[in-house]
Amino acid sequence: MSAALTPEIESLKSSLEAQGVKYALASYVDIHGISKAKMVPLAHLGQMMQGSELFTGAALDGVPQDISDEEVAAMPDPKSATVLPWNPEIAWFASDLYLESRPFEACCRTILKNMLAQAAEMGFTFNLGIETEFFIFKENSDGSFGPVSDRDILAKPCYDLGGLLDNYPFLTELVGMMNGLGWDVYSFDHEDANGQFETDFAYADALTMSDRLTFFRLMVKELARKHGYFASFMPKPFSNRTGSGAHYNMSLADRSTGKNLFEDPADLRGCKLSKLGYQFIAGILRHAKAICAVTCPTVNSYKRLIRKGSDSGFTWAPVYICYGNNNRTNMLRIPLAGGRVECRAADIATNPYLGAAMILAAGLEGIRDGLDPGKPHTENMYTYSLAELETMGIDLLPRTLQDAIAAFDADPLSTTVMGPLMQKTYTDFKRQEWEEYHTHISDWEIKRYLKFF
């Protein structure tokens, strides 16, 4: 028997029925930020919204439960209802995980909501825009893969119009879907690697943006499959090409008026950023290494964070813990118009809920402690030697996942944000990921050593 519907859910159900929706997805994410779900006939929407869909946490990556524990329940957020553009018979709901009728402490979305509540107590709304870089590939008959376009072979393919037009059927359908959802795409292009693209769309509050990035990755994968391709959100598929970032564009707004509190046209440092914005930056720089473990969460992520790694001559990814003006060689960049801060370290494999929670917590700490990040760097940071950087007091981001997790584990901020259970779960899971990689025998080792010694 279906549960009695509240007026809000009754109205939502009627709206979905009018759109031809037949099923609803109670969806949440695992430790990777990847959607998991159960599908429910729309007739049972009421009970789904009350947490009827249960999940065995032990069957999932990074959900810290034993098989003997009570199941977690997905509690959908009605405001997140999204009809699948590629299958309008299904509606997707971002959900929080509950355990025994209370929020589950290791739920990624709840962790972000807890940090947003702290920001709200300080009078702030955390706004976030995430730039989405990704690869679209086709599989070849010999088992290899490559760009969809046969002419997407330039040594410097960034902004290549031919590659963009050859992928137009896929891209225009994707952008149409995004705009149909009200995301307001304002630009898309061919990026700096073959088969790589970027879409840019309007910012939103951090919870909405995290929900959208989660849905975006699902949508791109499904749409690519429809076209006979596959999408990759691997941070760096090729050693000689640039990787895929997910730059976090951040600002704080007054919770009552909506005014951007990072804007200051009279800024004496020349970045059009407010004192509050500089304090936010200083907090992020203080905890940059621990944040990196979450915004750059894979072994592969650290093959993107290098000084030079592309045939085009640039890495486009930062390796130094510093900030600057409209200068892409810093970890934190203040774009020309000011009023926001861009973290360039984050990559497209990030779990946006955990990444946003960590970076917000660090920024709020900078505000509470009245920190100052010093003068902005306007120069090309890659021209300095390591010795010069050390003299300047500029440290490097972690070089490997192992280093990043060590910093994450040692930094009290990680426990403050995630709680003891999720902090330990994340640390243990990522250390195991590193160990599995470290003990794997690669093709590079076979070619280099098998007949050498």
PDB file of C-alpha atoms in Angstrom, residues 13 32 61 86 111 147 157 204 207 217 233 257 263 273 298 305 314 329 331 335 338 363 393 428 437 449:
ATOM      1  CA  LYS A  13       3.843  13.410  -8.001  1.00  0.00           C
ATOM      2  CA  HIS A  32      33.830   7.967  -5.269  1.00  0.00           C
ATOM      3  CA  ASP A  61      32.744   1.276  -1.622  1.00  0.00           C
ATOM      4  CA  TRP A  86      17.450  10.880 -22.260  1.00  0.00           C
ATOM      5  CA  ILE A 111      28.741  15.914   5.432  1.00  0.00           C
ATOM      6  CA  PRO A 147      39.013  10.485 -30.107  1.00  0.00           C
ATOM      7  CA  PRO A 157      44.248  20.693 -30.041  1.00  0.00           C
ATOM      8  CA  ALA A 204      24.567  27.668  -7.765  1.00  0.00           C
ATOM      9  CA  LEU A 207      24.638  21.576  -2.526  1.00  0.00           C
ATOM     10  CA  ARG A 217      28.649  12.601 -14.983  1.00  0.00           C
ATOM     11  CA  PHE A 233      36.230  11.151 -16.170  1.00  0.00           C
ATOM     12  CA  THR A 257      20.564  39.751   0.835  1.00  0.00           C
ATOM     13  CA  GLU A 263      33.646  41.576  -4.329  1.00  0.00           C
ATOM     14  CA  LEU A 273      38.650  40.731  -3.864  1.00  0.00           C
ATOM     15  CA  THR A 298      42.885   8.847  -7.226  1.00  0.00           C
ATOM     16  CA  LEU A 305      49.534  17.619 -10.880  1.00  0.00           C
ATOM     17  CA  PHE A 314      51.760  23.125 -20.532  1.00  0.00           C
ATOM     18  CA  THR A 329      50.061  28.876 -12.496  1.00  0.00           C
ATOM     19  CA  MET A 331      46.639  26.711  -7.041  1.00  0.00           C
ATOM     20  CA  PRO A 335      39.805  35.757 -12.234  1.00  0.00           C
ATOM     21  CA  GLY A 338      37.222  39.480  -9.170  1.00  0.00           C
ATOM     22  CA  GLY A 363      37.924  28.817   4.086  1.00  0.00           C
ATOM     23  CA  GLY A 393      58.127  29.809   1.624  1.00  0.00           C
ATOM     24  CA  ASP A 428      41.848   3.399   5.000  1.00  0.00           C
ATOM     25  CA  TYR A 437      48.592   0.382  -7.286  1.00  0.00           C
ATOM     26  CA  TYR A 449      63.586  -4.216 -16.413  1.00  0.00           C
TER      27      TYR A 449
END
